[in-house]
mmCIF file of C-alpha atoms and ligand atoms in Angstrom:
data_model
loop_
_atom_site.group_PDB
_atom_site.id
_atom_site.type_symbol
_atom_site.label_atom_id
_atom_site.label_comp_id
_atom_site.label_asym_id
_atom_site.label_seq_id
_atom_site.Cartn_x
_atom_site.Cartn_y
_atom_site.Cartn_z
ATOM 1 C CA UNK A 1070 -28.579 9.912 -14.066
ATOM 2 C CA UNK A 1071 -29.174 9.518 -10.027
ATOM 3 C CA UNK A 1072 -28.686 5.602 -10.062
ATOM 4 C CA UNK A 1073 -26.000 5.070 -12.017
ATOM 5 C CA UNK A 1074 -23.304 3.688 -10.266
ATOM 6 C CA UNK A 1075 -19.613 3.792 -11.537
ATOM 7 C CA UNK A 1076 -16.905 1.562 -10.676
ATOM 8 C CA UNK A 1077 -14.236 2.931 -8.213
ATOM 9 C CA UNK A 1078 -12.412 0.199 -6.289
ATOM 10 C CA UNK A 1079 -11.168 -3.301 -7.333
ATOM 11 C CA UNK A 1080 -11.684 -6.239 -5.064
ATOM 12 C CA UNK A 1081 -8.234 -6.607 -4.331
ATOM 13 C CA UNK A 1082 -8.101 -2.699 -3.836
ATOM 14 C CA UNK A 1083 -10.493 -3.185 -0.948
ATOM 15 C CA UNK A 1084 -9.254 -5.962 0.777
ATOM 16 C CA UNK A 1085 -5.741 -4.078 0.781
ATOM 17 C CA UNK A 1086 -7.066 -1.045 2.261
ATOM 18 C CA UNK A 1087 -8.916 -2.888 4.942
ATOM 19 C CA UNK A 1088 -5.887 -5.000 5.840
ATOM 20 C CA UNK A 1089 -3.939 -2.221 5.814
ATOM 21 C CA UNK A 1090 -6.224 -0.606 8.559
ATOM 22 C CA UNK A 1091 -6.210 -3.852 10.778
ATOM 23 C CA UNK A 1092 -2.932 -4.129 10.601
ATOM 24 C CA UNK A 1093 -2.308 -0.570 11.465
ATOM 25 C CA UNK A 1094 -4.472 -0.473 14.224
ATOM 26 C CA UNK A 1095 -2.621 -3.925 15.671
ATOM 27 C CA UNK A 1096 0.617 -2.383 15.296
ATOM 28 C CA UNK A 1097 -0.076 0.529 17.007
ATOM 29 C CA UNK A 1098 -1.950 -1.304 19.739
ATOM 30 C CA UNK A 1099 1.145 -3.289 20.399
ATOM 31 C CA UNK A 1100 3.635 -0.858 19.726
ATOM 32 C CA UNK A 1101 2.311 1.693 22.256
ATOM 33 C CA UNK A 1102 2.260 -1.331 24.796
ATOM 34 C CA UNK A 1103 5.851 -1.409 23.962
ATOM 35 C CA UNK A 1104 6.741 1.981 25.301
ATOM 36 C CA UNK A 1105 7.403 1.667 28.773
ATOM 37 C CA UNK A 1106 8.352 4.959 29.877
ATOM 38 C CA UNK A 1107 6.268 7.308 32.307
ATOM 39 C CA UNK A 1108 7.121 10.458 30.940
ATOM 40 C CA UNK A 1109 6.145 9.975 27.304
ATOM 41 C CA UNK A 1110 3.812 6.806 27.577
ATOM 42 C CA UNK A 1111 0.493 8.112 25.835
ATOM 43 C CA UNK A 1112 -1.703 5.850 27.406
ATOM 44 C CA UNK A 1113 -0.295 5.860 30.942
ATOM 45 C CA UNK A 1114 1.671 3.132 32.204
ATOM 46 C CA UNK A 1115 -1.281 0.771 33.450
ATOM 47 C CA UNK A 1116 -2.132 -0.074 29.625
ATOM 48 C CA UNK A 1117 1.681 -1.454 28.616
ATOM 49 C CA UNK A 1118 1.488 -3.356 31.684
ATOM 50 C CA UNK A 1119 -1.850 -4.888 31.420
ATOM 51 C CA UNK A 1120 -1.106 -5.533 27.558
ATOM 52 C CA UNK A 1121 2.595 -7.088 28.700
ATOM 53 C CA UNK A 1122 0.772 -9.340 31.017
ATOM 54 C CA UNK A 1123 -2.000 -10.425 28.444
ATOM 55 C CA UNK A 1124 0.690 -11.867 26.258
ATOM 56 C CA UNK A 1125 3.092 -13.473 28.672
ATOM 57 C CA UNK A 1126 5.667 -10.402 29.116
ATOM 58 C CA UNK A 1127 7.694 -7.681 27.001
ATOM 59 C CA UNK A 1128 9.775 -10.059 24.975
ATOM 60 C CA UNK A 1129 6.529 -11.694 23.733
ATOM 61 C CA UNK A 1130 4.810 -8.742 23.060
ATOM 62 C CA UNK A 1131 7.811 -7.288 20.923
ATOM 63 C CA UNK A 1132 7.626 -10.555 18.739
ATOM 64 C CA UNK A 1133 4.164 -10.011 18.310
ATOM 65 C CA UNK A 1134 4.804 -6.307 17.157
ATOM 66 C CA UNK A 1135 7.423 -7.572 14.973
ATOM 67 C CA UNK A 1136 5.099 -10.614 13.399
ATOM 68 C CA UNK A 1137 2.575 -8.166 12.642
ATOM 69 C CA UNK A 1138 4.785 -5.894 11.116
ATOM 70 C CA UNK A 1139 6.287 -8.474 8.758
ATOM 71 C CA UNK A 1140 2.796 -9.414 7.840
ATOM 72 C CA UNK A 1141 1.704 -6.255 6.850
ATOM 73 C CA UNK A 1142 4.833 -5.826 4.814
ATOM 74 C CA UNK A 1143 4.399 -9.148 3.110
ATOM 75 C CA UNK A 1144 0.832 -8.359 2.438
ATOM 76 C CA UNK A 1145 1.833 -5.395 0.338
ATOM 77 C CA UNK A 1146 4.352 -7.195 -1.423
ATOM 78 C CA UNK A 1147 2.200 -10.008 -2.601
ATOM 79 C CA UNK A 1148 -0.651 -6.990 -3.720
ATOM 80 C CA UNK A 1149 2.066 -5.544 -5.568
ATOM 81 C CA UNK A 1150 2.617 -8.795 -7.487
ATOM 82 C CA UNK A 1151 -1.070 -9.776 -7.812
ATOM 83 C CA UNK A 1152 -2.174 -5.946 -8.682
ATOM 84 C CA UNK A 1153 0.630 -3.896 -10.135
ATOM 85 C CA UNK A 1154 -1.221 -2.173 -12.264
ATOM 86 C CA UNK A 1155 -4.033 -1.408 -9.580
ATOM 87 C CA UNK A 1156 -0.868 0.218 -7.235
ATOM 88 C CA UNK A 1157 0.600 1.934 -10.237
ATOM 89 C CA UNK A 1158 -3.084 3.666 -11.211
ATOM 90 C CA UNK A 1159 -3.211 4.788 -7.096
ATOM 91 C CA UNK A 1160 0.344 5.958 -7.186
ATOM 92 C CA UNK A 1161 0.127 8.050 -10.585
ATOM 93 C CA UNK A 1162 -3.388 9.505 -9.053
ATOM 94 C CA UNK A 1163 -1.885 10.142 -5.790
ATOM 95 C CA UNK A 1164 1.433 11.910 -6.968
ATOM 96 C CA UNK A 1165 -0.456 13.862 -9.666
ATOM 97 C CA UNK A 1166 -0.876 17.237 -8.310
ATOM 98 C CA UNK A 1167 -2.005 20.431 -10.327
ATOM 99 C CA UNK A 1168 -1.023 23.397 -8.014
ATOM 100 C CA UNK A 1169 -2.970 25.921 -8.859
ATOM 101 C CA UNK A 1170 -6.326 24.082 -9.085
ATOM 102 C CA UNK A 1171 -5.292 21.600 -6.190
ATOM 103 C CA UNK A 1172 -3.704 24.320 -3.801
ATOM 104 C CA UNK A 1173 -6.827 26.444 -4.269
ATOM 105 C CA UNK A 1174 -9.179 23.674 -3.254
ATOM 106 C CA UNK A 1175 -7.335 22.806 -0.345
ATOM 107 C CA UNK A 1176 -7.140 26.648 0.886
ATOM 108 C CA UNK A 1177 -11.181 26.939 0.208
ATOM 109 C CA UNK A 1178 -11.982 23.519 1.301
ATOM 110 C CA UNK A 1179 -10.327 24.435 5.126
ATOM 111 C CA UNK A 1180 -11.935 27.690 5.094
ATOM 112 C CA UNK A 1181 -15.458 26.084 4.525
ATOM 113 C CA UNK A 1182 -14.967 23.630 6.971
ATOM 114 C CA UNK A 1183 -14.175 26.072 9.776
ATOM 115 C CA UNK A 1184 -15.513 29.207 8.701
ATOM 116 C CA UNK A 1185 -18.161 28.633 6.055
ATOM 117 C CA UNK A 1186 -18.429 30.435 2.743
ATOM 118 C CA UNK A 1187 -18.471 34.070 3.808
ATOM 119 C CA UNK A 1188 -14.808 35.072 4.507
ATOM 120 C CA UNK A 1189 -13.950 33.895 0.978
ATOM 121 C CA UNK A 1190 -17.118 35.996 -0.400
ATOM 122 C CA UNK A 1191 -15.830 38.822 1.828
ATOM 123 C CA UNK A 1192 -12.128 38.242 -0.309
ATOM 124 C CA UNK A 1193 -14.151 38.271 -3.230
ATOM 125 C CA UNK A 1194 -13.598 34.693 -3.973
ATOM 126 C CA UNK A 1195 -15.877 32.228 -5.387
ATOM 127 C CA UNK A 1196 -16.603 29.708 -2.431
ATOM 128 C CA UNK A 1197 -17.404 26.708 -5.149
ATOM 129 C CA UNK A 1198 -14.545 24.554 -4.938
ATOM 130 C CA UNK A 1199 -12.381 23.863 -7.833
ATOM 131 C CA UNK A 1200 -13.013 20.371 -9.695
ATOM 132 C CA UNK A 1201 -11.113 17.323 -8.504
ATOM 133 C CA UNK A 1202 -9.841 14.310 -10.402
ATOM 134 C CA UNK A 1203 -9.958 10.474 -8.501
ATOM 135 C CA UNK A 1204 -8.977 11.668 -5.884
ATOM 136 C CA UNK A 1205 -9.246 15.499 -4.157
ATOM 137 C CA UNK A 1206 -6.258 17.290 -2.596
ATOM 138 C CA UNK A 1207 -7.112 16.433 0.901
ATOM 139 C CA UNK A 1208 -7.249 12.467 0.168
ATOM 140 C CA UNK A 1209 -3.793 12.822 -2.186
ATOM 141 C CA UNK A 1210 -2.026 14.841 0.872
ATOM 142 C CA UNK A 1211 -3.011 11.816 3.222
ATOM 143 C CA UNK A 1212 -2.388 9.177 0.915
ATOM 144 C CA UNK A 1213 1.060 11.021 -0.083
ATOM 145 C CA UNK A 1214 2.156 10.846 3.691
ATOM 146 C CA UNK A 1215 0.853 6.902 4.298
ATOM 147 C CA UNK A 1216 2.646 6.079 1.337
ATOM 148 C CA UNK A 1217 5.978 7.629 1.951
ATOM 149 C CA UNK A 1218 5.257 6.981 5.618
ATOM 150 C CA UNK A 1219 4.395 3.255 5.418
ATOM 151 C CA UNK A 1220 7.621 2.777 3.101
ATOM 152 C CA UNK A 1221 9.901 4.780 6.121
ATOM 153 C CA UNK A 1222 8.033 2.858 9.085
ATOM 154 C CA UNK A 1223 8.638 -0.295 7.226
ATOM 155 C CA UNK A 1224 12.209 0.122 6.227
ATOM 156 C CA UNK A 1225 13.305 1.465 9.754
ATOM 157 C CA UNK A 1226 11.282 -1.636 11.181
ATOM 158 C CA UNK A 1227 12.940 -3.847 9.164
ATOM 159 C CA UNK A 1228 16.504 -2.199 10.348
ATOM 160 C CA UNK A 1229 15.239 -2.658 14.257
ATOM 161 C CA UNK A 1230 14.148 -6.195 13.777
ATOM 162 C CA UNK A 1231 17.610 -6.839 12.282
ATOM 163 C CA UNK A 1232 19.468 -5.270 15.053
ATOM 164 C CA UNK A 1233 18.550 -7.653 17.848
ATOM 165 C CA UNK A 1234 19.530 -10.253 15.784
ATOM 166 C CA UNK A 1235 22.503 -9.949 13.229
ATOM 167 C CA UNK A 1236 23.965 -5.885 13.630
ATOM 168 C CA UNK A 1237 26.824 -5.232 15.759
ATOM 169 C CA UNK A 1238 27.702 -2.390 17.706
ATOM 170 C CA UNK A 1239 29.141 -0.149 14.603
ATOM 171 C CA UNK A 1240 25.281 -0.117 13.712
ATOM 172 C CA UNK A 1241 24.201 1.856 17.070
ATOM 173 C CA UNK A 1242 24.272 5.144 15.004
ATOM 174 C CA UNK A 1243 21.873 3.745 12.326
ATOM 175 C CA UNK A 1244 19.572 1.953 14.871
ATOM 176 C CA UNK A 1245 19.057 5.223 16.626
ATOM 177 C CA UNK A 1246 18.179 6.994 13.772
ATOM 178 C CA UNK A 1247 15.689 3.981 12.964
ATOM 179 C CA UNK A 1248 14.085 4.418 16.447
ATOM 180 C CA UNK A 1249 13.762 8.101 16.428
ATOM 181 C CA UNK A 1250 12.422 7.994 12.414
ATOM 182 C CA UNK A 1251 10.048 5.066 13.445
ATOM 183 C CA UNK A 1252 8.717 7.215 16.204
ATOM 184 C CA UNK A 1253 8.173 10.407 14.549
ATOM 185 C CA UNK A 1254 6.741 8.716 11.109
ATOM 186 C CA UNK A 1255 4.236 6.942 12.832
ATOM 187 C CA UNK A 1256 2.937 10.021 14.872
ATOM 188 C CA UNK A 1257 2.618 12.017 11.578
ATOM 189 C CA UNK A 1258 0.956 9.688 9.722
ATOM 190 C CA UNK A 1259 -1.345 8.660 12.718
ATOM 191 C CA UNK A 1260 -2.374 12.606 12.960
ATOM 192 C CA UNK A 1261 -3.305 12.718 9.186
ATOM 193 C CA UNK A 1262 -5.319 9.277 10.196
ATOM 194 C CA UNK A 1263 -7.586 10.949 12.622
ATOM 195 C CA UNK A 1264 -8.417 13.579 9.780
ATOM 196 C CA UNK A 1265 -8.845 10.608 7.027
ATOM 197 C CA UNK A 1266 -10.883 8.505 9.438
ATOM 198 C CA UNK A 1267 -13.197 11.590 10.198
ATOM 199 C CA UNK A 1268 -13.315 12.694 6.637
ATOM 200 C CA UNK A 1269 -13.672 9.352 5.062
ATOM 201 C CA UNK A 1270 -16.030 7.626 7.379
ATOM 202 C CA UNK A 1271 -17.985 10.378 9.456
ATOM 203 C CA UNK A 1272 -18.411 13.261 7.523
ATOM 204 C CA UNK A 1273 -21.851 12.593 6.041
ATOM 205 C CA UNK A 1274 -21.236 14.385 2.561
ATOM 206 C CA UNK A 1275 -18.610 11.711 2.108
ATOM 207 C CA UNK A 1276 -21.127 8.636 2.862
ATOM 208 C CA UNK A 1277 -21.037 7.439 -0.614
ATOM 209 C CA UNK A 1278 -17.218 7.204 -0.726
ATOM 210 C CA UNK A 1279 -17.292 5.378 2.744
ATOM 211 C CA UNK A 1280 -19.767 2.586 1.107
ATOM 212 C CA UNK A 1281 -17.720 2.483 -1.910
ATOM 213 C CA UNK A 1282 -14.581 0.992 0.418
ATOM 214 C CA UNK A 1283 -17.072 -2.007 0.790
ATOM 215 C CA UNK A 1284 -19.086 -2.340 -2.344
ATOM 216 C CA UNK A 1285 -16.475 -0.894 -4.957
ATOM 217 C CA UNK A 1286 -19.157 1.666 -6.591
ATOM 218 C CA UNK A 1287 -20.405 5.026 -6.416
ATOM 219 C CA UNK A 1288 -23.501 6.703 -7.492
ATOM 220 C CA UNK A 1289 -22.967 9.165 -10.759
ATOM 221 C CA UNK A 1290 -24.285 12.345 -8.794
ATOM 222 C CA UNK A 1291 -21.697 11.642 -6.057
ATOM 223 C CA UNK A 1292 -19.055 11.053 -8.656
ATOM 224 C CA UNK A 1293 -19.828 13.892 -10.647
ATOM 225 C CA UNK A 1294 -19.913 16.500 -7.583
ATOM 226 C CA UNK A 1295 -16.799 15.367 -5.857
ATOM 227 C CA UNK A 1296 -14.773 13.935 -8.444
ATOM 228 C CA UNK A 1297 -15.835 15.930 -11.594
ATOM 229 C CA UNK A 1298 -12.690 15.363 -13.563
ATOM 230 C CA UNK A 1299 -12.550 11.633 -13.148
ATOM 231 C CA UNK A 1300 -16.614 11.291 -13.556
ATOM 232 C CA UNK A 1301 -16.241 13.160 -16.905
ATOM 233 C CA UNK A 1302 -13.228 10.647 -18.210
ATOM 234 C CA UNK A 1303 -15.314 7.672 -17.084
ATOM 235 C CA UNK A 1304 -19.228 8.304 -17.675
ATOM 236 C CA UNK A 1305 -19.007 7.210 -21.006
ATOM 237 C CA UNK A 1306 -16.820 4.433 -20.845
ATOM 238 C CA UNK A 1307 -17.126 0.612 -19.251
ATOM 239 C CA UNK A 1308 -16.756 1.653 -15.548
ATOM 240 C CA UNK A 1309 -20.420 2.707 -15.656
ATOM 241 C CA UNK A 1310 -21.596 -0.373 -14.044
ATOM 242 C CA UNK A 1311 -25.541 -0.365 -13.463
ATOM 243 C CA UNK A 1312 -28.934 1.833 -14.330
HETATM 244 C C1 LIG B 2416 -11.147 2.736 10.609
HETATM 245 C C2 LIG B 2416 -10.267 3.089 9.796
HETATM 246 C C3 LIG B 2416 -10.194 3.646 8.262
HETATM 247 C C4 LIG B 2416 -11.400 4.075 7.198
HETATM 248 C C5 LIG B 2416 -13.261 3.924 8.043
HETATM 249 C C6 LIG B 2416 -11.089 4.265 6.093
HETATM 250 C C7 LIG B 2416 -11.970 4.641 5.249
HETATM 251 C C8 LIG B 2416 -11.401 4.952 3.959
HETATM 252 C C9 LIG B 2416 -12.439 5.135 3.056
HETATM 253 C C10 LIG B 2416 -13.898 5.064 2.945
HETATM 254 C C11 LIG B 2416 -11.427 5.424 1.706
HETATM 255 C C12 LIG B 2416 -12.213 5.747 0.197
HETATM 256 C C13 LIG B 2416 -12.149 7.282 -0.171
HETATM 257 C C14 LIG B 2416 -12.787 7.112 -1.353
HETATM 258 O O1 LIG B 2416 -12.049 6.337 -2.317
HETATM 259 O O2 LIG B 2416 -13.634 7.795 -1.873
HETATM 260 C C15 LIG B 2416 -10.289 5.152 2.079
HETATM 261 C C16 LIG B 2416 -9.244 5.675 1.088
HETATM 262 C C17 LIG B 2416 -7.644 5.246 1.853
HETATM 263 N N1 LIG B 2416 -7.612 5.352 2.823
HETATM 264 FE FE1 LIG B 2416 -8.778 4.832 4.239
HETATM 265 N N2 LIG B 2416 -9.692 4.132 5.987
HETATM 266 C C18 LIG B 2416 -9.356 3.754 7.610
HETATM 267 C C19 LIG B 2416 -7.988 3.415 7.782
HETATM 268 C C20 LIG B 2416 -6.838 3.670 6.901
HETATM 269 C C21 LIG B 2416 -5.502 3.814 7.346
HETATM 270 C C22 LIG B 2416 -5.101 3.047 8.671
HETATM 271 C C23 LIG B 2416 -4.778 3.760 6.203
HETATM 272 C C24 LIG B 2416 -3.642 4.071 6.020
HETATM 273 C C25 LIG B 2416 -2.570 4.265 6.924
HETATM 274 C C26 LIG B 2416 -5.470 4.459 5.098
HETATM 275 C C27 LIG B 2416 -5.282 5.118 3.544
HETATM 276 C C28 LIG B 2416 -5.926 5.032 2.987
HETATM 277 C C29 LIG B 2416 -5.702 5.704 1.788
HETATM 278 C C30 LIG B 2416 -4.059 6.057 1.180
HETATM 279 C C31 LIG B 2416 -6.880 5.767 0.726
HETATM 280 C C32 LIG B 2416 -6.813 6.676 -0.710
HETATM 281 C C33 LIG B 2416 -6.720 8.008 -0.298
HETATM 282 C C34 LIG B 2416 -7.984 8.593 0.219
HETATM 283 O O3 LIG B 2416 -9.166 8.440 0.196
HETATM 284 O O4 LIG B 2416 -7.485 9.231 1.308
HETATM 285 N N3 LIG B 2416 -6.838 4.374 5.506
HETATM 286 N N4 LIG B 2416 -10.416 5.129 3.419
#
């Protein structure tokens, strides 16, 4: 049993995840460089100045940021065409919530990670986490934020891109909203991203999940312990790939 591997991600899903991660990194680096306001500049004014001088000025940095954003959007559109089935499966899993089970999982997980099992036992609660499906509630919460946030960031980005080229003065109000929403949404998704990177790549108990983002498969023991409902569903069918 412990050596049995179960398929978790397709090649195109893995490619898309890392494509998205690289785009996010480059968009953040170039986007932060575009902020040249000593009051809100998150990395101090030295960083935007260095970055601007590296690419030949603020105009070029904006062009680079816009080109990366358009590449990011095109990448997702191509993925939707190539693997619409995979995208539909992902969205269905991510937005399927079982309130009682998933909220209890979330509360227990947060208590266990911060205070340990004692407070739960003192309240007469079983510290064992409720079974989870393909994604646990923490993964679903971040995935929902990154999907909704991604759409908001892309749409507001396109509005800002067009504002420089086609929109007239009448669109000033809409552009103001686009700028504000773009900033706030990037900030919110970024906050979730810090937790995501810790949980997915640093936390030792999730190591098999991290490896699966390269190999596409997870060991049966991990699947059974972390994603029991999914494990029960697939263990007898063809997703089992090796003994
Ligand atoms: C260094 C950066 C990153 C690392 C190391 C990382 C790692 C991972 C891993 C290991 C998984 C697989 C979890 C599993 O299926 O068991 C995953 C899934 C996922 N990642 Fe990332 N990721 C990174 C960046 C990002 C970024 C930038 C986003 C989007 C803004 C993102 C969005 C997602 C989503 C939506 C999932 C599926 C749901 C979830 O597992 O949370 N990731 N990531």
